[in-house]
XYZ file of C-alpha atoms in Angstrom:
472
model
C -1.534 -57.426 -26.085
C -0.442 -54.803 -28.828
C 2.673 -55.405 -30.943
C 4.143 -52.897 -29.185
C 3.661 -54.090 -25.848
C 5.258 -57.294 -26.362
C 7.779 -58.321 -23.982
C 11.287 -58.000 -25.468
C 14.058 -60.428 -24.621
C 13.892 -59.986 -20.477
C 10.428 -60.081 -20.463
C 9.676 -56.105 -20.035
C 7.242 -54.369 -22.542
C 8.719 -51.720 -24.167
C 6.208 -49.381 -22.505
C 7.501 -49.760 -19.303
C 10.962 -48.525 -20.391
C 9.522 -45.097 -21.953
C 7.390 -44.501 -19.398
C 10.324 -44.549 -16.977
C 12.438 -42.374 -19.479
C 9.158 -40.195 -19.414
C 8.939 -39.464 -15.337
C 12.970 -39.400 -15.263
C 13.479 -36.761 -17.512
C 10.156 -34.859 -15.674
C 11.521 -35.241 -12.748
C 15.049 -33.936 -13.733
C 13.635 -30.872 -15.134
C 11.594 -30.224 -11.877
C 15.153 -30.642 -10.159
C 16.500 -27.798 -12.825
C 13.700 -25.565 -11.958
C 13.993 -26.028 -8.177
C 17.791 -24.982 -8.783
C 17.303 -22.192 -10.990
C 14.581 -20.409 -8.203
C 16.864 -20.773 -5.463
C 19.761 -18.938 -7.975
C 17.008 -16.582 -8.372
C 15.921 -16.463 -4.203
C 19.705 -15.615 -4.364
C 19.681 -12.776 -6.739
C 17.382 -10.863 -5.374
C 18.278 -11.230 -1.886
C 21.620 -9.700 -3.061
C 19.183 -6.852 -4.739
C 17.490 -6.444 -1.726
C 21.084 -5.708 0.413
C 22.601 -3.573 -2.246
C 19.920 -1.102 -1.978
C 18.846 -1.608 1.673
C 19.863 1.698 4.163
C 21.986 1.052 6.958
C 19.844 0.873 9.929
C 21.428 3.879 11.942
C 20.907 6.263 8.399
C 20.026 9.393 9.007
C 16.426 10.724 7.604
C 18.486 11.839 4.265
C 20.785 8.927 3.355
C 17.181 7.029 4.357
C 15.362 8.648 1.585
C 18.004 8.135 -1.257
C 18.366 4.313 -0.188
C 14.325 4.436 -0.630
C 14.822 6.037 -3.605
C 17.819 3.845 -4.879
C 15.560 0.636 -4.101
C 12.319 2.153 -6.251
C 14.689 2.918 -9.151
C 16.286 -0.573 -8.419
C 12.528 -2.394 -8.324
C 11.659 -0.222 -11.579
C 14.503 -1.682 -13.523
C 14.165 -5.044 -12.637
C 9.901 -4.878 -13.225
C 10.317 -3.249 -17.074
C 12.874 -5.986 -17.953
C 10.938 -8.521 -16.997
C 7.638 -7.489 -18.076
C 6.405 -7.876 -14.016
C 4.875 -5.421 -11.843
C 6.454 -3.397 -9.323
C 3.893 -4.679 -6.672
C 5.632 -8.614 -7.724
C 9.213 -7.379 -7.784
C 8.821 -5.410 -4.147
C 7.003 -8.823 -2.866
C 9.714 -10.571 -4.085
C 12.278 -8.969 -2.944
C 11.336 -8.585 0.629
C 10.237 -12.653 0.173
C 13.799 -13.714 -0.768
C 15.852 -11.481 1.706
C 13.860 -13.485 4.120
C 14.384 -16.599 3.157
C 18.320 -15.970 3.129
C 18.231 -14.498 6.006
C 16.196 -16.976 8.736
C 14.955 -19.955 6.338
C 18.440 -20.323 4.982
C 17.843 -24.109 5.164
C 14.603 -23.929 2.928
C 16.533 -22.273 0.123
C 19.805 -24.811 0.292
C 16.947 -27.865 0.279
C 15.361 -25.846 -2.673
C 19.144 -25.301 -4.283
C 20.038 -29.379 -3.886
C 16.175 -30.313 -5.571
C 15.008 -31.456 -2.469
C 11.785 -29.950 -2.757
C 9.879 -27.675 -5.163
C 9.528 -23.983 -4.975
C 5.764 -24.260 -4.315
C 7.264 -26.349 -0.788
C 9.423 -23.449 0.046
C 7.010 -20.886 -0.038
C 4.494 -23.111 1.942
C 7.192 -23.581 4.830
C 7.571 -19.906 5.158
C 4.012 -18.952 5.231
C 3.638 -20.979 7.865
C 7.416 -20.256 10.013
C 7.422 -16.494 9.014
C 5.507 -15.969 12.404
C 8.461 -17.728 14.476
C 10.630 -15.016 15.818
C 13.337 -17.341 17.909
C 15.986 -18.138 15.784
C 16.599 -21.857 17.178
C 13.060 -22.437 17.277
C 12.470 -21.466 13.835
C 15.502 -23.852 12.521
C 14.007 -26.486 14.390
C 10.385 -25.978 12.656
C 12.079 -25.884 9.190
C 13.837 -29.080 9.958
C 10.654 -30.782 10.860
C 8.958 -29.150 7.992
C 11.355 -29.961 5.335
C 11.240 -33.697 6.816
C 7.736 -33.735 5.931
C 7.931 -32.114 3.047
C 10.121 -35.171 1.459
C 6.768 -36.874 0.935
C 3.726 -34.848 1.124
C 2.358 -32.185 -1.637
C 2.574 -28.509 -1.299
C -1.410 -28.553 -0.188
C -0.819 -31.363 2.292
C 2.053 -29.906 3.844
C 0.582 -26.456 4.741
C -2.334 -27.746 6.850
C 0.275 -30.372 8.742
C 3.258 -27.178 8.345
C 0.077 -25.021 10.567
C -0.304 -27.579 13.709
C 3.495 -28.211 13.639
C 4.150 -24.020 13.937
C 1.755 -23.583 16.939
C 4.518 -25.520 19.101
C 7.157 -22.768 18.526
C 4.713 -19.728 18.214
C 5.392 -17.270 20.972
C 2.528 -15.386 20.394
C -1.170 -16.927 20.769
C -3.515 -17.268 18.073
C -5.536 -14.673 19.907
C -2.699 -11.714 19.158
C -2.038 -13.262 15.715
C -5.497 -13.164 14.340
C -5.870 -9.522 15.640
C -2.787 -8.190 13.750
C -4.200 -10.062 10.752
C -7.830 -8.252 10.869
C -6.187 -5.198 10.704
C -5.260 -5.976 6.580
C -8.395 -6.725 5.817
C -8.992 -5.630 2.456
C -10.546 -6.175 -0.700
C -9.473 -7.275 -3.708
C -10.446 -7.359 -7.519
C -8.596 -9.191 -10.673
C -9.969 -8.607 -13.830
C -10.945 -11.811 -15.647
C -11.862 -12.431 -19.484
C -15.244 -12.004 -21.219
C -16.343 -8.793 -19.064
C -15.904 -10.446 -15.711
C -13.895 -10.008 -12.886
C -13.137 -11.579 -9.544
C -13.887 -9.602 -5.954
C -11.868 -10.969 -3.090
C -12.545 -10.146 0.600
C -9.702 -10.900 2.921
C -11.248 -10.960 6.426
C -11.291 -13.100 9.571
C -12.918 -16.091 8.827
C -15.725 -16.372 10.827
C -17.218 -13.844 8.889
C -16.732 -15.013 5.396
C -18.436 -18.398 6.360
C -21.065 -16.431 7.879
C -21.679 -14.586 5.012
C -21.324 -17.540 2.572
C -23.888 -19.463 4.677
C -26.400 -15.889 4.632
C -25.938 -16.057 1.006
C -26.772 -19.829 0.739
C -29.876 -19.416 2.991
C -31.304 -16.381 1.064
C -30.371 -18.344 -2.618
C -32.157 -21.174 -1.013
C -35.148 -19.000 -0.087
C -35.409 -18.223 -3.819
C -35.756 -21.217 -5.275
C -38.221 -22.837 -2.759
C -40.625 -19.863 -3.723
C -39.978 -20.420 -7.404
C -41.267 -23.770 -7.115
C -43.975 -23.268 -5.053
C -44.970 -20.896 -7.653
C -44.119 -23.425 -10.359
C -46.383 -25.885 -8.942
C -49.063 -23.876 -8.540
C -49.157 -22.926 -11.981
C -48.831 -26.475 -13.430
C -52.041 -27.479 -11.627
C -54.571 -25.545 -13.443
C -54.576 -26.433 -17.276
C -57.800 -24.087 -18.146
C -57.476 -21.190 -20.133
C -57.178 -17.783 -17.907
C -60.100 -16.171 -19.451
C -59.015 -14.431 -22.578
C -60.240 -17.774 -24.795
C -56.725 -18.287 -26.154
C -55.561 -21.225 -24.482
C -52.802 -19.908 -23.051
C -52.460 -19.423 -19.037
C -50.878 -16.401 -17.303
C -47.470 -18.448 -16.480
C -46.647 -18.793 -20.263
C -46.178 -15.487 -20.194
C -43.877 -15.522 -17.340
C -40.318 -16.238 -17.589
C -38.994 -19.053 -15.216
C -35.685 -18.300 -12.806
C -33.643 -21.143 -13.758
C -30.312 -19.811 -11.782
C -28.120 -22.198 -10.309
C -27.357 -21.486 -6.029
C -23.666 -20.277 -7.261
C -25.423 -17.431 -9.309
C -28.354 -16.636 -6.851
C -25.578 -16.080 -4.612
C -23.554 -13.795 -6.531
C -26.655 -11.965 -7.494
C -27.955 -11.461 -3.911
C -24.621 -10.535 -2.896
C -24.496 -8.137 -5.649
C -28.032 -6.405 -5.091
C -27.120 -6.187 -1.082
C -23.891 -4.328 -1.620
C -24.874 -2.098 -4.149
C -28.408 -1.221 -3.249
C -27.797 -1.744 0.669
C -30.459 -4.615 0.467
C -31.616 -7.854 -1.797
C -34.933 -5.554 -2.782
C -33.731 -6.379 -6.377
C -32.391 -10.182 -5.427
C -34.538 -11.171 -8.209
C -32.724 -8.918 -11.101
C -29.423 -9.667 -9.537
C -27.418 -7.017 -11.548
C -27.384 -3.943 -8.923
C -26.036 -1.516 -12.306
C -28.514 1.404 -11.833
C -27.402 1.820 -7.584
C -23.540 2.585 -9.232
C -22.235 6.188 -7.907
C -18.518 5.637 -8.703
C -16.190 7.579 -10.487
C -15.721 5.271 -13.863
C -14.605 6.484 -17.387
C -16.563 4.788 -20.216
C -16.215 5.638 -23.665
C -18.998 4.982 -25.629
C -19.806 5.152 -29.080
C -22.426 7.676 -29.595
C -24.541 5.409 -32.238
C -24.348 2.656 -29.397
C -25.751 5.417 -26.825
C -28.656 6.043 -29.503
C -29.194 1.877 -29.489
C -28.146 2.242 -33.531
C -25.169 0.606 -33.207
C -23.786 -2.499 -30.990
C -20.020 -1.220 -30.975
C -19.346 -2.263 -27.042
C -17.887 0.486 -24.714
C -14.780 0.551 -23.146
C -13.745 0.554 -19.544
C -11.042 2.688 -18.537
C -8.573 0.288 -17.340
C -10.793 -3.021 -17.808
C -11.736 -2.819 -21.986
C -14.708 -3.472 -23.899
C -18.232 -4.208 -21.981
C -21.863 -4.602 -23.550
C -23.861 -1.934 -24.721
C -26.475 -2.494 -22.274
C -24.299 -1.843 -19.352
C -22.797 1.149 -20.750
C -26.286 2.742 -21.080
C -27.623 1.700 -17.753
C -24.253 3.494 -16.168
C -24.500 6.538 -18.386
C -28.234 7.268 -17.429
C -26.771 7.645 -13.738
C -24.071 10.080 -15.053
C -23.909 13.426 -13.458
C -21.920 14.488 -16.635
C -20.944 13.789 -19.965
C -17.707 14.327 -21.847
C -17.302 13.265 -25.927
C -14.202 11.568 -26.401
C -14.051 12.011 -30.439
C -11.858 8.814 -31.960
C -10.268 8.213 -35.482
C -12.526 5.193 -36.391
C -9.294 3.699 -38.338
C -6.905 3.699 -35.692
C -8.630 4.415 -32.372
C -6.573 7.440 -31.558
C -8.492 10.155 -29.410
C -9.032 13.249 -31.957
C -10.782 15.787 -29.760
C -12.372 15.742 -26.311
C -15.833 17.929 -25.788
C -17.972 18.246 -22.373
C -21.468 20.208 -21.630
C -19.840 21.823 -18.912
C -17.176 24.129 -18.179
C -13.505 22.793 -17.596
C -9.762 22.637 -18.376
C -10.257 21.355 -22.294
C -6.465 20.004 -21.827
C -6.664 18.054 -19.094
C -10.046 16.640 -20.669
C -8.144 15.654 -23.579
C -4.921 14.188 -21.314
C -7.263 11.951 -19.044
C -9.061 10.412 -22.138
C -5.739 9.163 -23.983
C -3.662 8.111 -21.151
C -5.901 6.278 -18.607
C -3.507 5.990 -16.616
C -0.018 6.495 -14.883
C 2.705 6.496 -18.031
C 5.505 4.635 -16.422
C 5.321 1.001 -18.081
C 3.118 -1.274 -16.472
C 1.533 0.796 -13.938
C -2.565 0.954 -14.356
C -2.638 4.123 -11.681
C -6.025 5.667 -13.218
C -5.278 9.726 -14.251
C -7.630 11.006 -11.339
C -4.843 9.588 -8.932
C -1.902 10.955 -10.801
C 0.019 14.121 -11.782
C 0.013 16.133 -15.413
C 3.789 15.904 -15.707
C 5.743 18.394 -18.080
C 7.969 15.497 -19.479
C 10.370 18.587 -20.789
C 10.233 20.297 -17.139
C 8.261 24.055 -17.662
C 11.554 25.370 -15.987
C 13.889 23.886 -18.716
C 11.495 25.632 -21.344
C 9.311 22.987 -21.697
C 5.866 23.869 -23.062
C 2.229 22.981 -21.910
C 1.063 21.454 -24.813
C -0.287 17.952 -25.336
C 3.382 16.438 -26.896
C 4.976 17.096 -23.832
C 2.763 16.133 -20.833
C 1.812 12.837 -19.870
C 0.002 11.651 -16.788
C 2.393 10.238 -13.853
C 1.400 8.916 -10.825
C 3.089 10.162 -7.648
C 5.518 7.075 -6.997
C 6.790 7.528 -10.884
C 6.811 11.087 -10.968
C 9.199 11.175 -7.958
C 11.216 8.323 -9.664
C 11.543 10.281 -13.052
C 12.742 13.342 -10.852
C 15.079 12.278 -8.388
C 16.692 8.908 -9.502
C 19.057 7.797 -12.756
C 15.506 7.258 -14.930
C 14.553 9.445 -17.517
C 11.679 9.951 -20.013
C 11.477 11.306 -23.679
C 7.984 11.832 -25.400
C 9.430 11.292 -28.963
C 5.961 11.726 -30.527
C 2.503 13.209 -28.774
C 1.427 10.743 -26.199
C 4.950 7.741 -27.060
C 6.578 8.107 -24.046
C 10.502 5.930 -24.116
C 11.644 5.795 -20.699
C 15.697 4.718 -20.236
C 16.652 2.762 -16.986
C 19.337 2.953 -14.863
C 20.508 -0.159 -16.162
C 20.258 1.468 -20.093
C 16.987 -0.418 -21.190
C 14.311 1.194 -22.722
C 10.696 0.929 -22.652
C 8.377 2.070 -25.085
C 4.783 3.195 -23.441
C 1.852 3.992 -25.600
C -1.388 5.434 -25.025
C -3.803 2.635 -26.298
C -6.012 2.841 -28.559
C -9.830 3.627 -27.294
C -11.508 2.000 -29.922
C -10.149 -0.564 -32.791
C -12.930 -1.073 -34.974
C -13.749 -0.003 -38.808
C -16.554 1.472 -39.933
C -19.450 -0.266 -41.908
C -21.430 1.407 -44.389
C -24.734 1.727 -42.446
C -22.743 3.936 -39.406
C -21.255 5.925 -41.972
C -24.151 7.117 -43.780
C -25.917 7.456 -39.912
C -23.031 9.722 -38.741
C -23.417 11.591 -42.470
C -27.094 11.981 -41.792
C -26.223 13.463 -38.679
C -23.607 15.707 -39.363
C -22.064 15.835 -36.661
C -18.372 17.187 -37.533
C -16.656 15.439 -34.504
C -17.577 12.361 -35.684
C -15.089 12.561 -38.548
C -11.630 12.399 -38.109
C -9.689 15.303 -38.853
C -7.743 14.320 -42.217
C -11.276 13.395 -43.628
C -12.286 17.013 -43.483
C -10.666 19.778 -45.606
C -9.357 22.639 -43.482
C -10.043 20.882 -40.627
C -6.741 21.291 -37.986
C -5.159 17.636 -36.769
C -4.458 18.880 -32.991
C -6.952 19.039 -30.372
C -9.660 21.772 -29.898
C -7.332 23.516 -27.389
């Protein structure tokens, strides 16, 4: 036994007595944080009333109390640095709970039970439309949740619901097909994650396909493995060597023959290419990818850029620009990344060329709307005097572009492209037009691009007489 483990005078070890101090003061601060969510559950179901329109409104007072809750939402997304999507969830979630799981949230309030519990009891209630019957289920539930783990809970919180469910599973797995969807989070290191939400009979279905086809793989990579190790002669050309040295062996896991075969299917409406797994070339979709033109000429390895996503190999970006029914140059200051100029080998509007390549997307802060799904806004409206020029129009999807018109928020592009929108509420938020690229230039691209000469590939300040603005 360590000196510090001795027992003192009652014959405890020290250790015991910070340990307990330990879980104590973890467990008061989970009581803290079970408080402070239900304060919040109560916020924003007191959000949710202020701007909710009396049920008997008529079609006008309807569409300012929509328009008072997106301004509302807006406000409370930019000060917290949330999405819109989250604070709309949110806010519908909580004006539920105070309204029929009013029990949940006064559990949650006394740090009964987590705010992981809550939400697990009214996933699984939501669905129970009698009032007693639904304060009888969160009675029962919150009983059990006393001792059992958020994960534990919801598959015993599912059996226990089916006794007070009106409706049969039958009806409630019908409504639920109907919001089947798809899904995709972007993820770091150039990957991203595609979720299917569909009935489950079919994802199992496909997962086994998948598992069957993966498996299919690797039995005929080692049958062809073995019958390559059997023969040690030469093949013929007196070297030594056989033909399988020459031939590289699949070594993928059953997760990644999976996602490969998956891939291939999807993209090329079969596995014909289950052994490549990559499915890049079958890509028709309307992407924007800025790539450096040395890169497209394999003399540099400066990655591309994904509109909306960010940098991706080389590789990739030339396998997707070989399918490309157009081009466009987006010409970028290789100190700071800002677009310069924006050329295309084919006719169209130069300006809203050059718009699309420095904002993205919608200009209201935090929305990732891509330009071909939003509106060239005159931030100075044309009818006020405002002109059509690059320093005073932005790209605004249609949800913000209503919002700037109609409600309390306003917008001032202080400098081309720096967009400060002001709140309701008096905050402001700063939106930027990020920077395409963010690299320097070494001395070997310089003297390529000077070899070239190729103006565009200079920024503007670098070449005497040369005008700052865009070529429009």
């Amino acid at each position: 036994m360590s000196a510090n483990s001795d027992p003192g005078a009652d014959g405890v070890a020290p250790e015991f007595f910070r340990v307990v101090r330990l879980v104590d003061a973890f467990e008061a601060g989970r009581k803290r944080r079970s408080m402070d969510d239900a304060a919040e559950i109560r916020v924003l179901a007191d959000a949710a009333a202020a701007v909710a329109g009396p049920a008997d409104a008529t079609p006008e007072r309807a569409r300012r109390a929509e328009l008072d809750r997106r301004a509302l939402v807006a406000d409370l997304a930019t000060s917290t640095r949330v999405s819109e999507w989250t604070v709309n969830r949110l806010l519908s979630e909580a004006a539920d709970l105070c309204e029929r799981f009013a029990g949940g949230v006064e559990a949650l309030e006394r740090g009964e039970i987590s705010r992981p519990h809550l939400s697990v009891i009214h996933d699984a209630g939501a669905s129970i439309v009698d009032d007693t019957a639904r304060a009888e289920f969160v009675g029962l539930a919150l009983e059990r949740a006393a001792n059992l783990t958020p994960g534990r809970l919801a598959a015993v919180l599912r059996v226990i619901a089916e006794r007070f469910l009106e409706r049969t599973l039958e009806e409630r797995h019908k409504e639920a097909a109907a919001g089947r969807r798809i899904e995709v989070v972007d993820l770091p290191d150039e990957m991203a994650a595609l979720t299917a939400i569909m009935p489950a009979t079919l994802a199992h279905g496909i997962e086994d396909r998948l598992t069957q086809q993966a498996r299919s793989v690797i039995t005929a990579r080692g049958n062809g493995e073995s019958d390559g190790d059997g023969d040690g002669d030469g093949d013929g050309d007196g070297d030594g060597e056989s033909l399988d040295d020459h031939v590289e062996i699949d070594e993928r896991t059953m997760d990644q023959l999976r996602v490969d075969i998956f891939t291939d299917t999807l993209l090329t409406a079969g596995p014909e290419d289950c052994v490549a797994g990559t499915g890049l070339r079958a890509i028709r979709a309307t992407v924007q990818v800025t790539i450096p033109v040395l890169t497209m000429t394999g003399a540099s390895t400066e990655p591309a850029l994904l509109a909306g996503y960010g940098p991706i190999d080389p590789d990739t970006a030339r396998i997707l620009a070989a399918g490309a029914v157009g081009w466009e140059r987006v010409m970028t200051s290789p100190v700071t990344g800002s677009v310069l100029a924006v050329d295309r080998y084919r006719p169209g509007p130069a300006l809203n060329r050059f718009l699309a390549a420095r904002d993205e997307h919608c200009r209201f802060p935090g929305c990732r709307r891509p330009v071909w799904r939003c509106d060239v806004d005159h931030t100075i409206p044309a009818a006020e005097g405002g002109p059509t020029h690059h320093a005073n129009l932005a790209h605004l999807c249609r949800r913000h572009h209503t919002l700037k018109g109609v409600t309390a928020w306003s917008v001032e592009q202080v400098s081309p492209g720096v967009l400060i929108w002001t709140s309701p509420s008096g905050r402001r938020h700063t939106d930027r037009p990020e920077p395409t690229v963010r690299f320097t230039s070494d001395e070997t691209a310089t003297h390529l691009r000077t070899m070239m000469r190729e103006p565009w590939l200079f920024p503007a300040d670098d070449r005497p007489g040369s005008p700052a603005a865009p070529p429009f």
